[in-house]
Amino acid sequence: MARLTPIGRLAAALAALGCLAAAPADSPVNVPEPEGLYAGPPKGYTPQTLKGAAVIDADALAALLAGPDKPVLIDVAAPDRKPSNFPEGRLWLPVHPSIPGSVWLPLAGAEPIAPEREALFYARVAELTGGDTAKPVVVFCHVECWGSWNAAKRLVRKGYTGVRWFPDGVEGWQEKHETATLREDPAWKAAAEPQAGR
């Protein structure tokens, strides 16, 4: 194995430091929380914190589900898109695996989001929690997904105090636990569909 000279070691160290300095947002460590909601690409490294919410892992979520005060589980993952090369005339039947008992509100963590969709998000969460802003609410989507961070942040800003963010998403859950196939929340889906006569 070739050994680096002192100048070579210095050059390598400076190159590594330059990489770190050039792309701190691409690092899985110390991604800062934005001041408001995140409007960048939905997939990417996320902060390790969310002010006003608890960040939980799969074990903490399992314990919460086994406890007496069952949380409301909100999945905000985007639906799968039909591949562009999908054969014409074939039936497209995607499935959405998720944590059992979850309510699927696709793209509720998008930013920007239409005001009427945001209002519906708050209305659905209010219904699901029975109006109890302290009830545990767990928000998730996929690993490295800003949508779940945004949706949890929206609830914190709305005054919910029992918000838990599960950043490992369905992938982190299914490492040790079973998943269930979800259908989109009917009220959420109906509001997104074009109305007849419009």
Coordinates of N, CA and C in Angstrom, one line a residue:
M1 N 0.9 -1.2 0.0 CA 0.0 0.0 0.0 C 0.9 1.2 0.0
A2 N 0.6 2.2 -0.9 CA 1.5 3.4 -1.0 C 1.1 4.3 0.1
R3 N 2.2 5.0 0.6 CA 2.0 5.9 1.7 C 2.0 7.3 1.2
L4 N 1.2 8.1 1.7 CA 1.1 9.5 1.3 C 2.2 10.3 1.9
T5 N 2.8 11.2 1.2 CA 3.8 12.2 1.7 C 3.0 13.2 2.6
P6 N 3.7 14.0 3.4 CA 3.0 15.0 4.2 C 2.3 16.0 3.3
I7 N 2.8 16.3 2.1 CA 2.1 17.2 1.2 C 0.8 16.5 0.6
G8 N 1.0 15.2 0.3 CA -0.2 14.4 -0.2 C -1.3 14.3 0.9
R9 N -0.8 14.1 2.2 CA -1.8 14.0 3.2 C -2.6 15.3 3.4
L10 N -1.8 16.4 3.3 CA -2.4 17.7 3.5 C -3.4 18.0 2.3
A11 N -3.0 17.6 1.1 CA -3.9 17.8 -0.1 C -5.2 17.0 0.1
A12 N -5.0 15.7 0.6 CA -6.2 14.9 0.8 C -7.1 15.4 1.8
A13 N -6.5 15.9 2.9 CA -7.3 16.5 4.0 C -8.1 17.8 3.5
L14 N -7.4 18.6 2.7 CA -8.1 19.8 2.2 C -9.2 19.5 1.2
A15 N -9.0 18.4 0.4 CA -10.0 18.0 -0.5 C -11.2 17.5 0.2
A16 N -11.0 16.7 1.3 CA -12.1 16.2 2.1 C -12.8 17.3 2.7
L17 N -12.1 18.3 3.3 CA -12.7 19.4 3.9 C -13.5 20.3 2.9
G18 N -13.0 20.4 1.7 CA -13.7 21.1 0.7 C -15.0 20.5 0.3
C19 N -15.0 19.1 0.3 CA -16.2 18.4 0.0 C -17.3 18.7 1.1
L20 N -16.9 18.6 2.3 CA -17.8 18.9 3.4 C -18.3 20.3 3.4
A21 N -17.4 21.3 3.1 CA -17.8 22.7 3.1 C -18.7 23.0 1.9
A22 N -18.5 22.2 0.8 CA -19.3 22.5 -0.4 C -20.7 22.0 -0.3
A23 N -21.0 21.0 0.5 CA -22.3 20.4 0.4 C -22.8 20.0 1.8
P24 N -22.9 20.9 2.7 CA -23.4 20.5 4.1 C -24.8 20.0 4.0
A25 N -25.6 20.5 3.1 CA -27.0 20.1 3.0 C -27.2 18.7 2.5
D26 N -26.1 18.2 1.9 CA -26.2 16.8 1.4 C -25.7 15.8 2.4
S27 N -25.3 16.3 3.5 CA -24.7 15.4 4.6 C -25.9 14.8 5.4
P28 N -25.8 13.5 5.8 CA -26.8 13.0 6.7 C -26.7 13.5 8.1
V29 N -25.7 14.2 8.4 CA -25.4 14.7 9.8 C -25.6 16.2 9.8
N30 N -26.3 16.7 10.8 CA -26.4 18.1 11.0 C -27.1 18.9 9.9
V31 N -28.1 18.3 9.3 CA -28.9 19.1 8.4 C -29.8 20.0 9.2
P32 N -29.6 21.3 9.0 CA -30.4 22.3 9.9 C -31.9 22.3 9.6
E33 N -32.6 22.6 10.6 CA -34.1 22.7 10.4 C -34.3 24.1 9.7
P34 N -35.1 24.1 8.7 CA -35.5 25.4 8.0 C -36.3 26.2 9.0
E35 N -36.4 27.5 8.8 CA -37.2 28.4 9.6 C -38.7 28.0 9.5
G36 N -39.1 27.8 8.3 CA -40.5 27.4 8.1 C -40.6 26.0 7.5
L37 N -41.5 25.9 6.5 CA -41.7 24.6 5.8 C -40.6 24.5 4.7
Y38 N -40.3 23.3 4.4 CA -39.2 23.0 3.4 C -39.9 22.9 2.0
A39 N -39.4 23.8 1.1 CA -40.0 23.8 -0.3 C -39.1 23.2 -1.3
G40 N -38.0 22.6 -0.9 CA -37.0 22.0 -1.9 C -37.5 20.7 -2.4
P41 N -36.5 19.9 -3.0 CA -36.9 18.6 -3.5 C -37.4 17.7 -2.3
P42 N -38.5 16.9 -2.5 CA -39.1 16.2 -1.5 C -38.3 15.0 -0.9
K43 N -37.3 14.5 -1.7 CA -36.5 13.4 -1.3 C -35.1 13.9 -1.0
G44 N -34.6 13.6 0.2 CA -33.2 14.0 0.5 C -33.0 14.0 2.0
Y45 N -31.8 14.2 2.4 CA -31.5 14.1 3.9 C -32.3 15.2 4.6
T46 N -32.8 14.8 5.8 CA -33.7 15.6 6.6 C -33.0 15.9 7.9
P47 N -33.5 16.9 8.6 CA -32.9 17.2 9.9 C -33.1 16.0 10.9
Q48 N -32.3 16.0 11.9 CA -32.5 14.9 13.0 C -33.5 15.4 14.0
T49 N -34.0 16.6 13.9 CA -34.9 17.2 14.9 C -36.1 17.8 14.2
L50 N -37.1 18.1 15.0 CA -38.2 18.9 14.6 C -38.8 19.6 15.8
K51 N -38.5 20.9 15.9 CA -38.9 21.7 17.1 C -40.4 21.6 17.4
G52 N -40.7 21.2 18.6 CA -42.1 21.1 19.0 C -42.7 19.7 18.8
A53 N -41.9 18.8 18.3 CA -42.3 17.4 18.1 C -41.2 16.5 18.6
A54 N -41.6 15.2 18.9 CA -40.7 14.2 19.3 C -40.3 13.4 18.1
V55 N -39.0 13.1 17.9 CA -38.5 12.3 16.8 C -38.4 10.9 17.4
I56 N -39.1 9.9 16.7 CA -39.1 8.5 17.2 C -38.6 7.5 16.2
D57 N -38.1 6.4 16.8 CA -37.7 5.3 15.9 C -38.7 4.2 15.9
A58 N -38.5 3.1 15.2 CA -39.4 2.0 15.1 C -39.8 1.4 16.5
D59 N -38.8 1.3 17.3 CA -39.0 0.7 18.7 C -39.9 1.6 19.5
A60 N -39.7 2.9 19.4 CA -40.5 3.8 20.2 C -42.0 3.8 19.6
L61 N -42.1 3.7 18.3 CA -43.4 3.6 17.7 C -44.1 2.4 18.1
A62 N -43.4 1.2 18.1 CA -44.0 0.0 18.5 C -44.5 0.1 20.0
A63 N -43.7 0.7 20.8 CA -44.1 0.8 22.2 C -45.3 1.7 22.4
L64 N -45.4 2.8 21.6 CA -46.5 3.7 21.6 C -47.8 3.0 21.1
L65 N -47.7 2.1 20.1 CA -48.8 1.4 19.6 C -49.3 0.3 20.6
A66 N -48.4 -0.2 21.4 CA -48.7 -1.2 22.4 C -49.3 -0.5 23.7
G67 N -49.2 0.8 23.8 CA -49.6 1.5 25.1 C -51.1 1.8 25.1
P68 N -51.5 2.4 26.2 CA -53.0 2.6 26.3 C -53.5 3.7 25.5
D69 N -52.7 4.7 25.2 CA -53.2 5.9 24.4 C -52.7 5.7 23.0
K70 N -53.5 5.0 22.2 CA -53.1 4.7 20.8 C -53.0 6.0 20.0
P71 N -51.9 6.1 19.2 CA -51.7 7.3 18.4 C -52.5 7.3 17.1
V72 N -52.7 8.4 16.6 CA -53.2 8.5 15.2 C -52.0 8.5 14.3
L73 N -52.0 7.5 13.3 CA -50.9 7.4 12.4 C -51.3 8.0 11.1
I74 N -50.5 8.9 10.6 CA -50.7 9.6 9.3 C -49.6 9.4 8.4
D75 N -49.9 8.8 7.3 CA -49.0 8.5 6.2 C -49.2 9.5 5.1
V76 N -48.1 10.3 4.8 CA -48.3 11.4 3.8 C -47.5 11.1 2.5
A77 N -47.1 9.8 2.3 CA -46.3 9.4 1.1 C -47.1 9.7 -0.1
A78 N -46.3 10.1 -1.2 CA -46.9 10.3 -2.5 C -47.3 8.9 -3.1
P79 N -48.4 8.9 -3.9 CA -48.7 7.6 -4.5 C -47.7 7.3 -5.6
D80 N -47.6 6.0 -5.9 CA -46.7 5.5 -6.9 C -47.2 6.1 -8.3
R81 N -46.2 6.5 -9.1 CA -46.6 6.9 -10.5 C -46.5 5.8 -11.4
K82 N -47.4 5.8 -12.4 CA -47.3 4.7 -13.4 C -46.0 4.9 -14.2
P83 N -45.2 3.9 -14.4 CA -44.0 4.1 -15.2 C -44.3 4.5 -16.6
S84 N -43.5 5.3 -17.2 CA -43.8 5.8 -18.6 C -43.7 4.7 -19.6
N85 N -43.0 3.6 -19.3 CA -42.9 2.5 -20.3 C -43.9 1.4 -19.9
F86 N -44.9 1.7 -19.1 CA -45.9 0.7 -18.7 C -46.7 0.3 -19.9
P87 N -46.9 -1.0 -20.2 CA -47.6 -1.3 -21.4 C -49.0 -0.8 -21.5
E88 N -49.4 -0.2 -22.6 CA -50.7 0.4 -22.8 C -51.7 -0.7 -22.8
G89 N -52.9 -0.5 -22.2 CA -53.9 -1.4 -22.1 C -53.8 -2.4 -21.0
R90 N -52.7 -2.4 -20.2 CA -52.6 -3.2 -19.0 C -53.2 -2.4 -17.9
L91 N -53.7 -3.2 -16.9 CA -54.3 -2.6 -15.8 C -53.2 -2.2 -14.8
W92 N -53.3 -0.9 -14.3 CA -52.3 -0.4 -13.4 C -52.9 -0.4 -12.0
L93 N -52.4 -1.4 -11.2 CA -53.0 -1.5 -9.8 C -51.9 -1.5 -8.8
P94 N -51.4 -0.2 -8.5 CA -50.3 -0.1 -7.5 C -50.9 -0.4 -6.1
V95 N -50.0 -0.9 -5.2 CA -50.4 -1.1 -3.8 C -49.5 -0.2 -3.0
H96 N -50.1 0.3 -1.9 CA -49.4 1.2 -1.0 C -49.2 0.5 0.4
P97 N -48.0 -0.1 0.6 CA -47.7 -0.7 1.9 C -47.5 0.4 3.0
S98 N -48.0 0.2 4.2 CA -47.9 1.2 5.2 C -48.0 0.5 6.6
I99 N -47.9 1.3 7.6 CA -48.1 0.8 9.0 C -49.5 0.5 9.2
P100 N -49.9 -0.7 9.7 CA -51.3 -1.0 9.9 C -52.0 0.0 10.8
G101 N -53.2 0.4 10.4 CA -54.0 1.3 11.1 C -53.8 2.8 10.8
S102 N -52.9 3.0 9.8 CA -52.6 4.4 9.4 C -53.7 4.9 8.5
V103 N -53.8 6.3 8.4 CA -54.6 7.0 7.5 C -53.7 7.6 6.5
W104 N -54.0 7.3 5.2 CA -53.1 7.8 4.1 C -53.7 9.1 3.5
L105 N -52.9 10.1 3.7 CA -53.2 11.5 3.1 C -52.1 11.8 2.2
P106 N -52.0 11.3 1.0 CA -50.9 11.5 0.1 C -50.6 13.0 -0.2
L107 N -49.3 13.3 -0.1 CA -48.8 14.7 -0.4 C -49.3 15.7 0.6
A108 N -49.8 15.4 1.8 CA -50.2 16.4 2.7 C -49.0 17.2 3.3
G109 N -47.8 16.7 3.0 CA -46.6 17.4 3.4 C -46.0 18.2 2.3
A110 N -46.7 18.3 1.2 CA -46.1 19.1 0.0 C -46.0 20.6 0.4
E111 N -45.1 21.3 -0.2 CA -44.9 22.7 0.0 C -44.4 23.3 -1.3
P112 N -45.2 24.2 -1.9 CA -46.5 24.7 -1.4 C -47.6 23.7 -1.5
I113 N -48.7 24.0 -0.8 CA -49.9 23.2 -0.9 C -51.1 24.1 -1.0
A114 N -52.1 23.7 -1.8 CA -53.2 24.6 -2.0 C -53.9 24.9 -0.7
P115 N -54.3 26.1 -0.4 CA -55.0 26.4 0.9 C -56.1 25.5 1.2
E116 N -56.9 25.1 0.3 CA -58.1 24.2 0.6 C -57.6 22.8 1.0
R117 N -56.4 22.4 0.4 CA -55.9 21.1 0.8 C -55.3 21.2 2.2
E118 N -54.6 22.3 2.5 CA -54.1 22.4 3.9 C -55.3 22.5 4.9
A119 N -56.3 23.2 4.6 CA -57.5 23.2 5.5 C -58.1 21.9 5.7
L120 N -58.2 21.1 4.6 CA -58.7 19.7 4.7 C -57.8 18.8 5.6
F121 N -56.5 19.0 5.4 CA -55.5 18.3 6.3 C -55.8 18.6 7.7
Y122 N -55.9 19.8 8.1 CA -56.2 20.2 9.5 C -57.6 19.6 9.9
A123 N -58.6 19.7 9.0 CA -59.9 19.2 9.4 C -59.9 17.7 9.6
R124 N -59.1 16.9 8.7 CA -59.1 15.5 8.9 C -58.3 15.1 10.2
V125 N -57.3 15.8 10.5 CA -56.5 15.5 11.7 C -57.4 15.8 12.9
A126 N -58.1 16.9 12.9 CA -59.0 17.2 14.0 C -60.1 16.1 14.2
E127 N -60.6 15.6 13.1 CA -61.6 14.5 13.2 C -60.9 13.3 13.8
L128 N -59.7 12.9 13.3 CA -59.1 11.7 13.7 C -58.6 11.8 15.2
T129 N -58.4 13.0 15.7 CA -58.0 13.1 17.1 C -59.1 13.4 18.0
G130 N -60.3 13.6 17.4 CA -61.5 14.0 18.2 C -61.3 15.4 18.8
G131 N -60.5 16.2 18.1 CA -60.3 17.6 18.5 C -59.3 17.7 19.7
D132 N -58.7 16.6 20.0 CA -57.7 16.7 21.2 C -56.3 17.0 20.6
T133 N -55.9 18.2 20.8 CA -54.6 18.6 20.2 C -53.4 18.0 21.0
A134 N -53.7 17.4 22.1 CA -52.6 16.7 22.9 C -52.5 15.2 22.5
K135 N -53.4 14.7 21.8 CA -53.4 13.3 21.4 C -52.1 13.0 20.6
P136 N -51.5 11.8 20.9 CA -50.3 11.5 20.1 C -50.7 11.3 18.6
V137 N -50.0 12.0 17.7 CA -50.1 11.9 16.3 C -48.7 11.6 15.7
V138 N -48.6 10.4 15.0 CA -47.4 10.1 14.4 C -47.5 10.3 12.9
V139 N -46.5 11.1 12.4 CA -46.5 11.4 10.9 C -45.3 10.8 10.3
F140 N -45.5 10.2 9.1 CA -44.4 9.5 8.4 C -44.7 9.4 6.9
C141 N -43.7 9.0 6.2 CA -43.8 8.6 4.8 C -42.7 7.6 4.5
H142 N -41.7 8.0 3.7 CA -40.6 7.2 3.4 C -39.4 7.7 4.1
V143 N -38.3 6.9 4.1 CA -37.1 7.4 4.7 C -36.6 8.5 3.8
E144 N -35.9 9.5 4.4 CA -35.4 10.7 3.7 C -36.5 11.4 2.9
C145 N -37.6 11.7 3.6 CA -38.7 12.3 2.9 C -39.1 13.6 3.7
W146 N -39.0 14.7 3.0 CA -39.3 16.0 3.6 C -40.8 16.2 3.8
G147 N -41.6 15.4 3.1 CA -43.1 15.5 3.2 C -43.6 15.2 4.6
S148 N -43.0 14.2 5.3 CA -43.5 13.9 6.6 C -43.0 15.0 7.6
W149 N -41.8 15.5 7.4 CA -41.3 16.6 8.2 C -42.2 17.8 8.1
N150 N -42.6 18.2 6.9 CA -43.4 19.3 6.7 C -44.8 19.1 7.3
A151 N -45.4 17.9 7.1 CA -46.7 17.6 7.7 C -46.7 17.7 9.2
A152 N -45.7 17.1 9.8 CA -45.5 17.2 11.3 C -45.4 18.6 11.7
K153 N -44.6 19.4 11.0 CA -44.3 20.8 11.3 C -45.6 21.6 11.2
R154 N -46.5 21.3 10.2 CA -47.8 22.0 10.1 C -48.6 21.8 11.4
L155 N -48.6 20.5 11.9 CA -49.4 20.2 13.1 C -48.8 21.0 14.3
V156 N -47.5 21.0 14.4 CA -46.9 21.7 15.5 C -47.3 23.2 15.4
R157 N -47.2 23.8 14.2 CA -47.6 25.2 14.1 C -49.1 25.5 14.4
K158 N -49.9 24.4 14.2 CA -51.4 24.5 14.4 C -51.7 24.4 15.9
G159 N -50.7 24.0 16.7 CA -50.9 23.9 18.2 C -51.0 22.5 18.7
Y160 N -50.7 21.5 17.9 CA -50.7 20.1 18.3 C -49.5 19.9 19.2
T161 N -49.7 19.3 20.4 CA -48.5 19.1 21.3 C -48.1 17.7 21.4
G162 N -48.8 16.7 20.8 CA -48.5 15.3 20.9 C -47.9 14.8 19.6
V163 N -47.3 15.6 18.8 CA -46.8 15.2 17.5 C -45.5 14.4 17.6
R164 N -45.5 13.3 16.9 CA -44.3 12.5 16.8 C -43.9 12.4 15.3
W165 N -42.7 12.6 15.0 CA -42.2 12.4 13.6 C -41.4 11.1 13.5
F166 N -41.8 10.2 12.6 CA -41.1 9.0 12.4 C -40.3 9.0 11.1
P167 N -39.1 9.5 11.1 CA -38.4 9.8 9.8 C -37.9 8.5 9.1
D168 N -37.9 7.4 9.8 CA -37.5 6.1 9.1 C -38.6 5.6 8.2
G169 N -39.8 6.1 8.3 CA -40.9 5.8 7.4 C -41.2 4.3 7.4
V170 N -42.0 4.0 6.3 CA -42.5 2.6 6.2 C -41.3 1.6 6.0
E171 N -40.2 2.1 5.4 CA -39.0 1.2 5.3 C -38.5 0.8 6.6
G172 N -38.4 1.8 7.5 CA -37.9 1.5 8.9 C -38.8 0.6 9.7
W173 N -40.1 0.8 9.4 CA -41.1 0.0 10.1 C -41.0 -1.5 9.7
Q174 N -40.9 -1.7 8.4 CA -41.0 -3.1 7.8 C -39.8 -3.9 8.1
E175 N -38.7 -3.3 8.6 CA -37.5 -4.1 8.9 C -37.8 -5.1 10.0
K176 N -38.8 -4.8 10.9 CA -39.1 -5.7 12.0 C -40.6 -6.0 12.2
H177 N -41.4 -5.3 11.4 CA -42.8 -5.4 11.6 C -43.6 -5.6 10.3
E178 N -44.8 -6.1 10.4 CA -45.6 -6.3 9.2 C -46.2 -5.0 8.7
T179 N -46.5 -4.9 7.4 CA -47.1 -3.8 6.9 C -48.5 -4.2 6.4
A180 N -49.3 -3.2 6.1 CA -50.7 -3.5 5.5 C -50.8 -2.6 4.3
T181 N -51.7 -3.1 3.3 CA -51.9 -2.3 2.1 C -53.0 -1.2 2.5
L182 N -52.7 0.0 2.2 CA -53.6 1.1 2.5 C -54.3 1.6 1.2
R183 N -55.5 2.1 1.4 CA -56.2 2.9 0.4 C -56.2 4.3 0.8
E184 N -56.2 5.2 -0.1 CA -56.2 6.7 0.2 C -57.4 7.0 1.0
D185 N -57.2 7.9 2.0 CA -58.4 8.3 2.8 C -59.5 8.8 1.9
P186 N -60.7 8.3 2.1 CA -61.8 8.7 1.1 C -62.1 10.2 1.1
A187 N -62.1 10.9 2.2 CA -62.4 12.3 2.2 C -61.3 13.0 1.5
W188 N -60.0 12.6 1.7 CA -58.9 13.3 1.0 C -58.9 13.0 -0.5
K189 N -59.3 11.8 -0.9 CA -59.3 11.5 -2.3 C -60.5 12.2 -3.0
A190 N -61.6 12.2 -2.3 CA -62.8 12.9 -2.9 C -62.6 14.3 -3.2
A191 N -61.9 15.0 -2.3 CA -61.6 16.4 -2.4 C -60.6 16.7 -3.6
A192 N -59.8 15.7 -3.9 CA -58.8 15.9 -5.0 C -59.4 15.6 -6.4
E193 N -60.5 14.8 -6.4 CA -61.0 14.4 -7.7 C -61.9 15.5 -8.3
P194 N -61.8 15.7 -9.7 CA -62.6 16.8 -10.3 C -64.1 16.4 -10.1
Q195 N -64.9 17.4 -9.8 CA -66.3 17.2 -9.6 C -67.0 17.2 -10.9
A196 N -68.1 16.4 -11.0 CA -68.9 16.3 -12.3 C -69.6 17.7 -12.5
G197 N -69.6 18.1 -13.7 CA -70.3 19.3 -14.1 C -69.4 20.6 -14.0
R198 N -68.1 20.4 -13.6 CA -67.2 21.5 -13.5 C -66.5 21.7 -14.8

